[in-house]
């Protein structure tokens, strides 16, 4: 019987830079492992290390290991079929272990269910990198995650892991607040003692010549001043010793301002389509009957690959619909469209310039939105042309989200995002005051953000509320904490709030 995969004291590196470390992990036949971490932290590199285990002294295995690499997203409509064929190959092979890197990215709902069944039926060990929470919940029994530069193991599915992390977060945040409060008190005590010491020095300088001769007087002042100064010094050392803790991350809602086109009266009709026919890419005819889009609607469209979801978005965005007399379109309706194609004419502009160009949101909202999509402060000031492909897509998402639009058309915006950025997007869309239509195969994202869900099936849009297969109640879905991450620093709103909290306590 083969022994599995044994990883001990292994460093995952790129060009001699350590991304994270592994003390000990054992992978056995019964394991269904999900790996979750932010983009760029080394998940794919780790899978490649396992595949190439013979080249590492720190990874021991006599298993046959197969890996399904990520496919580039420009494979378009054929991407799903390519992925399925490759998946069939690895599952039908003699491999003992299968490594899957974002296997659901090009799969529609039907094929995702097919893959879930494959994983549950196989006798192979399976290791998965995925940002699809629903998929992870239905397939894995262990979660690997990075904490303090080490790969950690949690026994359970994704929802159970997230619940545990939320508890840990609350505990860490409460500890941080207590530390901040205690530190502030000690700092005030230092200031108080330093002021006393300075006042004693002034008193000593003001002693008369006759009193100066009395060593008891000057000695008393000098000894008190030295004692107080020593106490202040001791407290400063205590701060550097006891409060040398790492930065704490805080969950923060992005507060989108309902200004400009985002301030239209809720319920205002933007589009009214009745008995409209449009041609799909395969020349079939799509029928749109009684599709009414009102300001404030949060709409999701789901369906198989090639069913025409993107065609509908393109039609709503096109000039053709505005020129059609049979269709009602709100005067001067402004529409933002994210379609994953890197269409950006201002390549020489910085990220901030591009995102701010058509936005009426304040700078803090823009910074927070970019940060939640893993665009850091340094990247915000880079020229668009100098970004990676993935960064460009995330900037395009931010540009559309922050735009001054009555309606957003979002075509698979989650494909380039890690789980943490997807949660931030989810939070943003839930709080979005305007209108959006979301096309996505991410079941959790759609159900947690959309009040109306349509199924595109047999060339028709069907209201999911009238279809028993899709009418399950949203309250039955595990709710994520729906927060984006922001590092606490001296300029953040969280620190201001914390200072107010301390002032009330003092």
Short mmCIF file of C-alpha atoms in Angstrom, two decimals:
data_model
loop_
_atom_site.label_atom_id
_atom_site.label_comp_id
_atom_site.label_asym_id
_atom_site.label_seq_id
_atom_site.Cartn_x
_atom_site.Cartn_y
_atom_site.Cartn_z
CA UNK A 1 0.00 0.00 0.00
CA UNK A 2 1.28 3.44 -0.91
CA UNK A 3 2.08 5.76 1.99
CA UNK A 4 0.77 9.17 0.88
CA UNK A 5 2.57 12.53 0.85
CA UNK A 6 4.71 13.63 3.78
CA UNK A 7 5.85 17.27 3.85
CA UNK A 8 8.23 18.36 6.61
CA UNK A 9 10.18 21.61 7.15
CA UNK A 10 9.44 22.76 3.60
CA UNK A 11 9.68 26.35 2.35
CA UNK A 12 7.51 27.46 -0.57
CA UNK A 13 9.63 29.97 -2.48
CA UNK A 14 9.79 32.03 -5.66
CA UNK A 15 13.25 33.17 -6.78
CA UNK A 16 14.67 32.46 -3.30
CA UNK A 17 11.93 34.55 -1.61
CA UNK A 18 10.09 32.52 1.03
CA UNK A 19 6.30 32.83 0.57
CA UNK A 20 5.37 30.59 3.49
CA UNK A 21 6.75 27.69 5.52
CA UNK A 22 5.42 24.23 6.34
CA UNK A 23 6.35 22.44 9.56
CA UNK A 24 4.57 19.16 8.86
CA UNK A 25 1.63 18.08 6.68
CA UNK A 26 0.60 14.54 5.74
CA UNK A 27 -1.80 13.87 2.84
CA UNK A 28 -3.60 10.52 2.85
CA UNK A 29 -6.04 8.76 0.51
CA UNK A 30 -9.13 9.95 2.38
CA UNK A 31 -8.13 13.60 2.27
CA UNK A 32 -10.14 16.23 0.41
CA UNK A 33 -8.11 19.38 1.02
CA UNK A 34 -8.96 22.97 0.13
CA UNK A 35 -6.30 25.70 0.09
CA UNK A 36 -7.46 29.27 0.74
CA UNK A 37 -5.24 32.36 0.74
CA UNK A 38 -4.95 35.74 -0.94
CA UNK A 39 -3.78 35.95 -4.56
CA UNK A 40 -0.02 35.95 -4.96
CA UNK A 41 0.72 34.11 -1.71
CA UNK A 42 1.98 30.91 -3.34
CA UNK A 43 -0.97 28.51 -3.58
CA UNK A 44 -0.21 27.46 -7.17
CA UNK A 45 3.52 27.27 -6.41
CA UNK A 46 2.76 24.92 -3.51
CA UNK A 47 0.77 22.60 -5.81
CA UNK A 48 3.65 22.57 -8.28
CA UNK A 49 6.03 21.70 -5.43
CA UNK A 50 3.87 18.68 -4.54
CA UNK A 51 3.73 17.59 -8.17
CA UNK A 52 7.53 17.86 -8.42
CA UNK A 53 8.06 16.14 -5.05
CA UNK A 54 11.00 14.10 -6.36
CA UNK A 55 13.06 17.29 -6.62
CA UNK A 56 12.63 18.18 -2.92
CA UNK A 57 14.20 16.45 0.07
CA UNK A 58 11.42 17.91 2.24
CA UNK A 59 8.52 16.26 0.31
CA UNK A 60 8.46 12.46 0.45
CA UNK A 61 6.00 10.35 -1.53
CA UNK A 62 5.82 7.24 -3.70
CA UNK A 63 2.47 8.31 -5.12
CA UNK A 64 1.61 9.02 -8.73
CA UNK A 65 0.44 12.67 -8.69
CA UNK A 66 -1.49 14.49 -11.46
CA UNK A 67 -2.18 18.23 -11.62
CA UNK A 68 -4.81 20.24 -13.46
CA UNK A 69 -3.34 23.70 -14.10
CA UNK A 70 -5.38 26.88 -14.39
CA UNK A 71 -6.49 27.60 -17.93
CA UNK A 72 -6.11 31.17 -19.22
CA UNK A 73 -9.50 32.89 -19.16
CA UNK A 74 -9.21 33.98 -22.81
CA UNK A 75 -10.17 30.42 -23.79
CA UNK A 76 -13.71 31.92 -23.71
CA UNK A 77 -16.65 29.63 -24.52
CA UNK A 78 -14.52 26.52 -25.15
CA UNK A 79 -12.82 26.89 -21.76
CA UNK A 80 -15.46 24.90 -19.88
CA UNK A 81 -15.27 21.93 -22.24
CA UNK A 82 -11.47 21.96 -22.18
CA UNK A 83 -11.46 21.93 -18.38
CA UNK A 84 -13.98 19.07 -18.24
CA UNK A 85 -11.91 16.94 -20.66
CA UNK A 86 -8.76 17.55 -18.63
CA UNK A 87 -10.62 16.71 -15.41
CA UNK A 88 -11.87 13.46 -16.91
CA UNK A 89 -8.28 12.57 -17.84
CA UNK A 90 -6.89 13.09 -14.34
CA UNK A 91 -9.78 11.29 -12.61
CA UNK A 92 -9.61 8.35 -15.04
CA UNK A 93 -5.83 8.08 -14.63
CA UNK A 94 -3.98 5.77 -12.23
CA UNK A 95 -2.93 8.77 -10.10
CA UNK A 96 -3.10 8.40 -6.33
CA UNK A 97 -3.52 12.14 -5.82
CA UNK A 98 -5.13 14.88 -7.94
CA UNK A 99 -4.13 18.56 -7.63
CA UNK A 100 -6.76 21.01 -8.93
CA UNK A 101 -5.92 24.70 -9.43
CA UNK A 102 -9.13 26.79 -9.67
CA UNK A 103 -11.02 23.97 -11.43
CA UNK A 104 -14.40 25.77 -11.44
CA UNK A 105 -13.26 29.02 -13.10
CA UNK A 106 -14.50 28.00 -16.57
CA UNK A 107 -17.26 25.61 -15.51
CA UNK A 108 -20.96 26.39 -15.47
CA UNK A 109 -23.30 25.23 -12.67
CA UNK A 110 -24.09 21.91 -14.36
CA UNK A 111 -20.42 20.96 -14.76
CA UNK A 112 -19.54 22.17 -11.27
CA UNK A 113 -22.11 19.68 -9.93
CA UNK A 114 -20.56 17.01 -12.15
CA UNK A 115 -17.13 17.78 -10.64
CA UNK A 116 -18.50 17.68 -7.08
CA UNK A 117 -19.81 14.17 -7.77
CA UNK A 118 -16.47 13.11 -9.29
CA UNK A 119 -14.60 14.24 -6.18
CA UNK A 120 -17.04 12.50 -3.81
CA UNK A 121 -16.83 9.23 -5.76
CA UNK A 122 -13.08 9.01 -6.38
CA UNK A 123 -10.71 6.97 -4.21
CA UNK A 124 -7.89 9.43 -4.97
CA UNK A 125 -6.67 12.12 -2.58
CA UNK A 126 -7.73 15.55 -3.86
CA UNK A 127 -6.06 18.91 -3.15
CA UNK A 128 -7.95 21.96 -4.40
CA UNK A 129 -7.15 25.65 -4.78
CA UNK A 130 -10.49 27.42 -5.22
CA UNK A 131 -12.27 30.71 -4.46
CA UNK A 132 -15.73 29.11 -4.77
CA UNK A 133 -17.05 28.79 -1.21
CA UNK A 134 -20.05 26.65 -2.09
CA UNK A 135 -17.81 24.26 -4.05
CA UNK A 136 -15.36 23.97 -1.14
CA UNK A 137 -18.20 23.31 1.31
CA UNK A 138 -19.41 20.39 -0.80
CA UNK A 139 -16.00 18.81 -1.49
CA UNK A 140 -13.37 19.26 1.25
CA UNK A 141 -12.84 17.98 4.78
CA UNK A 142 -9.68 19.99 5.52
CA UNK A 143 -8.68 23.61 4.92
CA UNK A 144 -5.07 24.75 4.57
CA UNK A 145 -4.47 28.45 5.24
CA UNK A 146 -1.51 30.75 5.86
CA UNK A 147 -1.04 32.40 9.24
CA UNK A 148 2.11 34.04 10.61
CA UNK A 149 4.09 32.84 7.56
CA UNK A 150 3.23 29.17 8.20
CA UNK A 151 0.73 26.87 6.48
CA UNK A 152 -1.87 25.79 9.04
CA UNK A 153 -4.48 23.00 8.98
CA UNK A 154 -8.15 23.24 9.95
CA UNK A 155 -10.30 20.09 10.06
CA UNK A 156 -13.67 20.83 8.46
CA UNK A 157 -15.26 22.49 5.43
CA UNK A 158 -15.00 26.15 4.44
CA UNK A 159 -17.99 27.46 6.43
CA UNK A 160 -16.72 25.76 9.58
CA UNK A 161 -13.26 27.19 8.97
CA UNK A 162 -14.68 30.68 8.43
CA UNK A 163 -16.74 30.50 11.61
CA UNK A 164 -13.61 29.56 13.56
CA UNK A 165 -11.63 32.40 11.95
CA UNK A 166 -14.41 34.88 12.80
CA UNK A 167 -14.26 33.84 16.45
CA UNK A 168 -10.49 34.23 16.42
CA UNK A 169 -10.79 37.62 14.75
CA UNK A 170 -13.21 38.89 17.41
CA UNK A 171 -10.91 37.62 20.15
CA UNK A 172 -7.85 39.26 18.54
CA UNK A 173 -9.73 42.54 17.99
CA UNK A 174 -10.90 42.68 21.61
CA UNK A 175 -7.36 41.99 22.78
CA UNK A 176 -6.05 44.72 20.49
CA UNK A 177 -8.53 47.27 21.86
CA UNK A 178 -7.60 46.36 25.43
CA UNK A 179 -3.91 46.69 24.59
CA UNK A 180 -4.50 50.06 22.95
CA UNK A 181 -6.44 51.30 25.97
CA UNK A 182 -3.76 50.09 28.39
CA UNK A 183 -1.00 51.58 26.26
CA UNK A 184 -2.78 54.94 26.16
CA UNK A 185 -3.09 55.00 29.95
CA UNK A 186 0.62 54.26 30.36
CA UNK A 187 1.54 56.96 27.81
CA UNK A 188 -0.54 59.48 29.78
CA UNK A 189 1.25 58.42 32.97
CA UNK A 190 4.62 58.98 31.24
CA UNK A 191 3.57 62.49 30.16
CA UNK A 192 2.38 63.23 33.70
CA UNK A 193 5.64 62.09 35.29
CA UNK A 194 7.76 63.99 32.74
CA UNK A 195 5.81 67.17 33.51
CA UNK A 196 6.36 66.67 37.25
CA UNK A 197 10.06 66.14 36.60
CA UNK A 198 10.26 69.37 34.56
CA UNK A 199 8.42 71.30 37.27
CA UNK A 200 10.85 70.02 39.91
CA UNK A 201 13.73 71.23 37.76
CA UNK A 202 12.12 74.70 37.60
CA UNK A 203 11.62 74.72 41.37
CA UNK A 204 15.26 73.76 41.89
CA UNK A 205 16.38 76.64 39.66
CA UNK A 206 14.25 79.05 41.68
CA UNK A 207 15.76 78.12 45.09
CA UNK A 208 17.41 81.11 46.88
CA UNK A 209 21.14 81.17 47.56
CA UNK A 210 20.53 80.77 51.29
CA UNK A 211 18.34 77.72 50.72
CA UNK A 212 20.85 76.40 48.20
CA UNK A 213 23.28 76.08 51.04
CA UNK A 214 20.85 73.75 52.74
CA UNK A 215 21.64 70.45 51.04
CA UNK A 216 18.45 68.96 52.46
CA UNK A 217 16.37 71.23 50.22
CA UNK A 218 18.34 70.78 46.99
CA UNK A 219 18.92 67.15 47.73
CA UNK A 220 15.20 66.64 48.15
CA UNK A 221 14.40 68.30 44.84
CA UNK A 222 17.18 66.46 43.02
CA UNK A 223 16.26 63.04 44.40
CA UNK A 224 12.55 63.53 43.61
CA UNK A 225 13.28 64.77 40.09
CA UNK A 226 15.61 61.83 39.39
CA UNK A 227 13.14 59.34 40.85
CA UNK A 228 10.25 60.64 38.73
CA UNK A 229 12.42 60.72 35.57
CA UNK A 230 13.52 57.16 36.25
CA UNK A 231 9.89 56.05 36.63
CA UNK A 232 9.02 57.68 33.28
CA UNK A 233 11.94 55.91 31.62
CA UNK A 234 10.85 52.60 33.11
CA UNK A 235 7.32 53.05 31.74
CA UNK A 236 8.69 53.80 28.26
CA UNK A 237 10.66 50.55 28.36
CA UNK A 238 7.52 48.73 29.46
CA UNK A 239 5.63 50.04 26.40
CA UNK A 240 8.35 48.86 23.99
CA UNK A 241 8.45 45.49 25.77
CA UNK A 242 4.75 44.74 26.32
CA UNK A 243 3.14 46.40 23.31
CA UNK A 244 5.39 45.21 20.53
CA UNK A 245 2.54 43.36 18.77
CA UNK A 246 1.80 42.93 15.09
CA UNK A 247 -0.69 45.12 13.24
CA UNK A 248 -4.28 44.04 13.61
CA UNK A 249 -6.60 43.80 10.62
CA UNK A 250 -10.06 45.19 11.05
CA UNK A 251 -13.25 44.45 9.15
CA UNK A 252 -14.72 47.55 7.55
CA UNK A 253 -17.84 48.18 5.50
CA UNK A 254 -17.37 50.39 2.44
CA UNK A 255 -19.99 53.14 2.63
CA UNK A 256 -21.00 54.00 -0.94
CA UNK A 257 -22.44 57.48 -1.24
CA UNK A 258 -25.79 57.80 -3.04
CA UNK A 259 -24.77 60.83 -5.09
CA UNK A 260 -25.20 61.79 -8.75
CA UNK A 261 -26.86 59.03 -10.77
CA UNK A 262 -26.82 56.80 -7.69
CA UNK A 263 -29.40 59.07 -6.03
CA UNK A 264 -32.26 58.34 -8.45
CA UNK A 265 -35.59 57.51 -6.80
CA UNK A 266 -35.83 53.81 -6.01
CA UNK A 267 -38.27 51.99 -8.27
CA UNK A 268 -37.74 54.29 -11.26
CA UNK A 269 -38.00 52.20 -14.44
CA UNK A 270 -34.68 52.02 -16.32
CA UNK A 271 -35.62 49.40 -18.93
CA UNK A 272 -38.87 47.72 -19.92
CA UNK A 273 -38.54 44.89 -22.45
CA UNK A 274 -41.54 42.90 -23.64
CA UNK A 275 -41.51 40.26 -26.37
CA UNK A 276 -37.97 41.20 -27.40
CA UNK A 277 -35.86 38.76 -29.44
CA UNK A 278 -32.07 38.95 -29.77
CA UNK A 279 -29.63 36.68 -31.56
CA UNK A 280 -27.18 34.63 -29.50
CA UNK A 281 -23.61 33.89 -30.62
CA UNK A 282 -24.69 30.43 -31.85
CA UNK A 283 -27.43 32.13 -33.96
CA UNK A 284 -30.23 30.88 -31.70
CA UNK A 285 -32.92 33.40 -30.72
CA UNK A 286 -33.17 34.58 -27.10
CA UNK A 287 -36.64 35.65 -25.95
CA UNK A 288 -36.90 38.40 -23.35
CA UNK A 289 -40.48 38.69 -22.15
CA UNK A 290 -41.64 41.13 -19.50
CA UNK A 291 -38.15 42.05 -18.31
CA UNK A 292 -38.48 45.21 -16.26
CA UNK A 293 -35.38 46.72 -14.63
CA UNK A 294 -36.03 49.31 -11.92
CA UNK A 295 -33.54 51.53 -10.12
CA UNK A 296 -32.31 49.75 -6.99
CA UNK A 297 -32.81 46.24 -8.40
CA UNK A 298 -30.10 43.71 -7.56
CA UNK A 299 -30.49 41.07 -10.28
CA UNK A 300 -28.61 37.79 -10.86
CA UNK A 301 -28.63 35.76 -14.08
CA UNK A 302 -27.49 32.13 -14.03
CA UNK A 303 -27.31 29.53 -16.78
CA UNK A 304 -25.10 27.11 -18.65
CA UNK A 305 -22.05 28.21 -20.65
CA UNK A 306 -23.10 29.47 -24.07
CA UNK A 307 -26.72 29.97 -23.05
CA UNK A 308 -26.57 33.69 -23.86
CA UNK A 309 -26.00 35.46 -20.53
CA UNK A 310 -23.21 37.64 -21.92
CA UNK A 311 -25.29 38.31 -25.06
CA UNK A 312 -28.05 39.80 -22.89
CA UNK A 313 -25.60 42.07 -21.06
CA UNK A 314 -24.08 43.22 -24.35
CA UNK A 315 -27.54 44.00 -25.71
CA UNK A 316 -28.50 46.06 -22.64
CA UNK A 317 -25.23 47.99 -23.03
CA UNK A 318 -25.52 48.54 -26.79
CA UNK A 319 -26.86 51.53 -28.63
CA UNK A 320 -29.31 49.26 -30.48
CA UNK A 321 -31.58 48.96 -27.47
CA UNK A 322 -31.78 52.74 -27.12
CA UNK A 323 -32.76 53.13 -30.76
CA UNK A 324 -35.60 50.59 -30.54
CA UNK A 325 -38.98 52.33 -30.23
CA UNK A 326 -40.68 49.22 -28.77
CA UNK A 327 -38.37 49.24 -25.73
CA UNK A 328 -38.60 51.80 -22.93
CA UNK A 329 -35.19 53.12 -21.83
CA UNK A 330 -34.76 55.80 -19.15
CA UNK A 331 -33.54 59.10 -20.60
CA UNK A 332 -29.75 59.48 -20.46
CA UNK A 333 -29.39 56.18 -18.60
CA UNK A 334 -25.75 55.64 -17.59
CA UNK A 335 -24.52 52.03 -17.73
CA UNK A 336 -21.21 50.60 -16.51
CA UNK A 337 -20.12 47.29 -18.03
CA UNK A 338 -17.47 44.89 -16.74
CA UNK A 339 -16.74 42.13 -19.24
CA UNK A 340 -13.19 40.99 -18.31
CA UNK A 341 -11.76 42.26 -21.62
CA UNK A 342 -8.92 44.66 -20.90
CA UNK A 343 -10.34 47.63 -22.79
CA UNK A 344 -8.52 50.64 -21.40
CA UNK A 345 -7.46 53.50 -23.64
CA UNK A 346 -5.67 55.51 -20.94
CA UNK A 347 -2.75 53.15 -20.38
CA UNK A 348 -0.48 56.02 -19.35
CA UNK A 349 -2.82 57.09 -16.53
CA UNK A 350 -2.34 55.94 -12.95
CA UNK A 351 -4.76 53.52 -11.33
CA UNK A 352 -6.21 56.32 -9.18
CA UNK A 353 -6.71 58.56 -12.22
CA UNK A 354 -8.56 55.84 -14.12
CA UNK A 355 -10.80 54.79 -11.23
CA UNK A 356 -11.60 58.38 -10.18
CA UNK A 357 -12.36 59.61 -13.71
CA UNK A 358 -16.10 58.88 -13.70
CA UNK A 359 -16.68 58.57 -9.96
CA UNK A 360 -18.42 60.88 -7.51
CA UNK A 361 -17.27 58.87 -4.48
CA UNK A 362 -14.83 60.48 -2.06
CA UNK A 363 -11.18 59.47 -1.89
CA UNK A 364 -11.63 57.26 1.16
CA UNK A 365 -14.28 55.13 -0.58
CA UNK A 366 -12.02 54.85 -3.65
CA UNK A 367 -9.01 53.83 -1.53
CA UNK A 368 -11.07 51.32 0.46
CA UNK A 369 -12.60 49.77 -2.68
CA UNK A 370 -9.21 49.35 -4.38
CA UNK A 371 -7.70 47.96 -1.19
CA UNK A 372 -10.52 45.44 -0.80
CA UNK A 373 -9.75 44.20 -4.32
CA UNK A 374 -6.08 43.61 -3.36
CA UNK A 375 -4.75 46.78 -5.03
CA UNK A 376 -2.29 48.15 -2.48
CA UNK A 377 -1.27 51.79 -1.99
CA UNK A 378 1.88 51.49 -4.10
CA UNK A 379 -0.06 49.97 -7.02
CA UNK A 380 -2.65 52.75 -6.86
CA UNK A 381 -0.04 55.21 -8.09
CA UNK A 382 1.34 52.95 -10.82
CA UNK A 383 0.52 53.46 -14.48
CA UNK A 384 -2.12 51.07 -15.75
CA UNK A 385 0.22 49.72 -18.45
CA UNK A 386 2.67 48.52 -15.78
CA UNK A 387 0.15 46.30 -13.97
CA UNK A 388 -0.17 42.53 -14.32
CA UNK A 389 -3.14 41.05 -16.18
CA UNK A 390 -4.91 40.14 -12.95
CA UNK A 391 -4.35 43.60 -11.49
CA UNK A 392 -5.74 45.24 -14.63
CA UNK A 393 -8.93 43.20 -14.34
CA UNK A 394 -9.36 44.19 -10.67
CA UNK A 395 -8.83 47.85 -11.55
CA UNK A 396 -11.47 47.51 -14.28
CA UNK A 397 -13.87 46.06 -11.70
CA UNK A 398 -13.20 48.98 -9.34
CA UNK A 399 -13.67 51.51 -12.17
CA UNK A 400 -17.12 50.10 -12.95
CA UNK A 401 -18.16 49.72 -9.28
CA UNK A 402 -17.16 53.30 -8.46
CA UNK A 403 -18.59 54.84 -11.63
CA UNK A 404 -21.49 57.30 -11.65
CA UNK A 405 -23.97 54.84 -13.19
CA UNK A 406 -27.67 54.04 -12.93
CA UNK A 407 -26.94 50.40 -13.82
CA UNK A 408 -23.93 48.07 -13.56
CA UNK A 409 -23.58 45.03 -15.84
CA UNK A 410 -21.15 42.57 -14.22
CA UNK A 411 -20.02 39.54 -16.24
CA UNK A 412 -18.22 37.04 -13.96
CA UNK A 413 -16.42 39.73 -11.92
CA UNK A 414 -15.26 37.14 -9.36
CA UNK A 415 -13.04 35.15 -11.76
CA UNK A 416 -9.84 37.06 -10.94
CA UNK A 417 -10.58 37.49 -7.22
CA UNK A 418 -9.50 35.44 -4.22
CA UNK A 419 -12.01 34.52 -1.53
CA UNK A 420 -11.26 37.62 0.55
CA UNK A 421 -11.77 39.98 -2.39
CA UNK A 422 -14.98 38.12 -3.35
CA UNK A 423 -16.30 38.73 0.17
CA UNK A 424 -15.44 42.42 -0.20
CA UNK A 425 -17.24 42.50 -3.57
CA UNK A 426 -20.19 40.74 -1.94
CA UNK A 427 -20.33 43.34 0.83
CA UNK A 428 -20.07 46.17 -1.71
CA UNK A 429 -22.91 44.83 -3.87
CA UNK A 430 -25.19 44.16 -0.89
CA UNK A 431 -24.84 47.81 0.17
CA UNK A 432 -24.89 49.22 -3.37
CA UNK A 433 -27.61 51.93 -3.62
CA UNK A 434 -27.97 51.75 -7.40
CA UNK A 435 -28.83 48.89 -9.80
CA UNK A 436 -26.80 45.92 -11.01
CA UNK A 437 -27.18 42.74 -13.06
CA UNK A 438 -24.70 40.05 -12.03
CA UNK A 439 -23.77 37.06 -14.19
CA UNK A 440 -21.80 34.49 -12.21
CA UNK A 441 -21.42 30.75 -11.62
CA UNK A 442 -20.57 31.50 -7.97
CA UNK A 443 -23.79 30.34 -6.33
CA UNK A 444 -22.96 31.86 -2.95
CA UNK A 445 -22.15 35.28 -4.42
CA UNK A 446 -25.36 35.41 -6.47
CA UNK A 447 -27.66 34.27 -3.65
CA UNK A 448 -26.07 36.57 -1.07
CA UNK A 449 -26.28 39.72 -3.22
CA UNK A 450 -29.27 39.40 -5.58
CA UNK A 451 -32.90 39.93 -4.63
CA UNK A 452 -34.09 38.78 -8.07
CA UNK A 453 -32.55 35.77 -9.80
CA UNK A 454 -33.30 34.70 -13.38
CA UNK A 455 -32.40 31.40 -15.03
CA UNK A 456 -31.50 31.49 -18.72
CA UNK A 457 -32.78 28.17 -19.99
CA UNK A 458 -34.03 27.04 -23.39
CA UNK A 459 -33.45 30.57 -24.74
CA UNK A 460 -35.78 32.11 -22.15
CA UNK A 461 -35.28 34.08 -18.95
CA UNK A 462 -37.20 32.35 -16.15
CA UNK A 463 -37.83 33.97 -12.75
CA UNK A 464 -36.15 31.65 -10.21
CA UNK A 465 -38.88 32.38 -7.68
CA UNK A 466 -41.27 30.55 -9.99
CA UNK A 467 -38.92 27.57 -10.39
CA UNK A 468 -38.71 25.12 -7.47
CA UNK A 469 -35.13 24.10 -8.35
CA UNK A 470 -33.82 27.57 -7.52
CA UNK A 471 -36.29 28.93 -4.99
CA UNK A 472 -34.47 27.93 -1.78
CA UNK A 473 -34.60 30.59 0.89
CA UNK A 474 -31.59 32.87 1.26
CA UNK A 475 -31.80 32.55 5.04
CA UNK A 476 -30.71 28.93 4.71
CA UNK A 477 -27.38 29.97 3.22
CA UNK A 478 -24.44 30.40 5.51
CA UNK A 479 -23.76 34.15 5.68
CA UNK A 480 -20.17 35.25 5.30
CA UNK A 481 -18.91 38.14 7.40
CA UNK A 482 -19.07 40.34 4.25
CA UNK A 483 -16.23 42.56 5.21
CA UNK A 484 -13.19 43.83 3.39
CA UNK A 485 -9.82 44.06 5.14
CA UNK A 486 -8.02 47.25 5.97
CA UNK A 487 -4.79 47.54 7.97
CA UNK A 488 -5.14 49.73 11.02
CA UNK A 489 -2.84 52.72 10.80
CA UNK A 490 -2.74 56.18 12.27
CA UNK A 491 -4.79 57.67 9.43
CA UNK A 492 -7.57 55.05 9.29
CA UNK A 493 -11.09 55.71 10.47
CA UNK A 494 -10.83 52.71 12.77
CA UNK A 495 -7.98 54.33 14.65
CA UNK A 496 -10.03 57.53 15.00
CA UNK A 497 -12.93 55.51 16.37
CA UNK A 498 -10.56 53.73 18.73
CA UNK A 499 -9.20 57.05 19.97
CA UNK A 500 -12.77 58.20 20.66
CA UNK A 501 -13.35 54.97 22.55
CA UNK A 502 -10.25 55.59 24.67
CA UNK A 503 -11.26 59.19 25.40
CA UNK A 504 -14.62 58.02 26.70
CA UNK A 505 -12.89 55.53 28.98
CA UNK A 506 -10.40 58.05 30.41
#
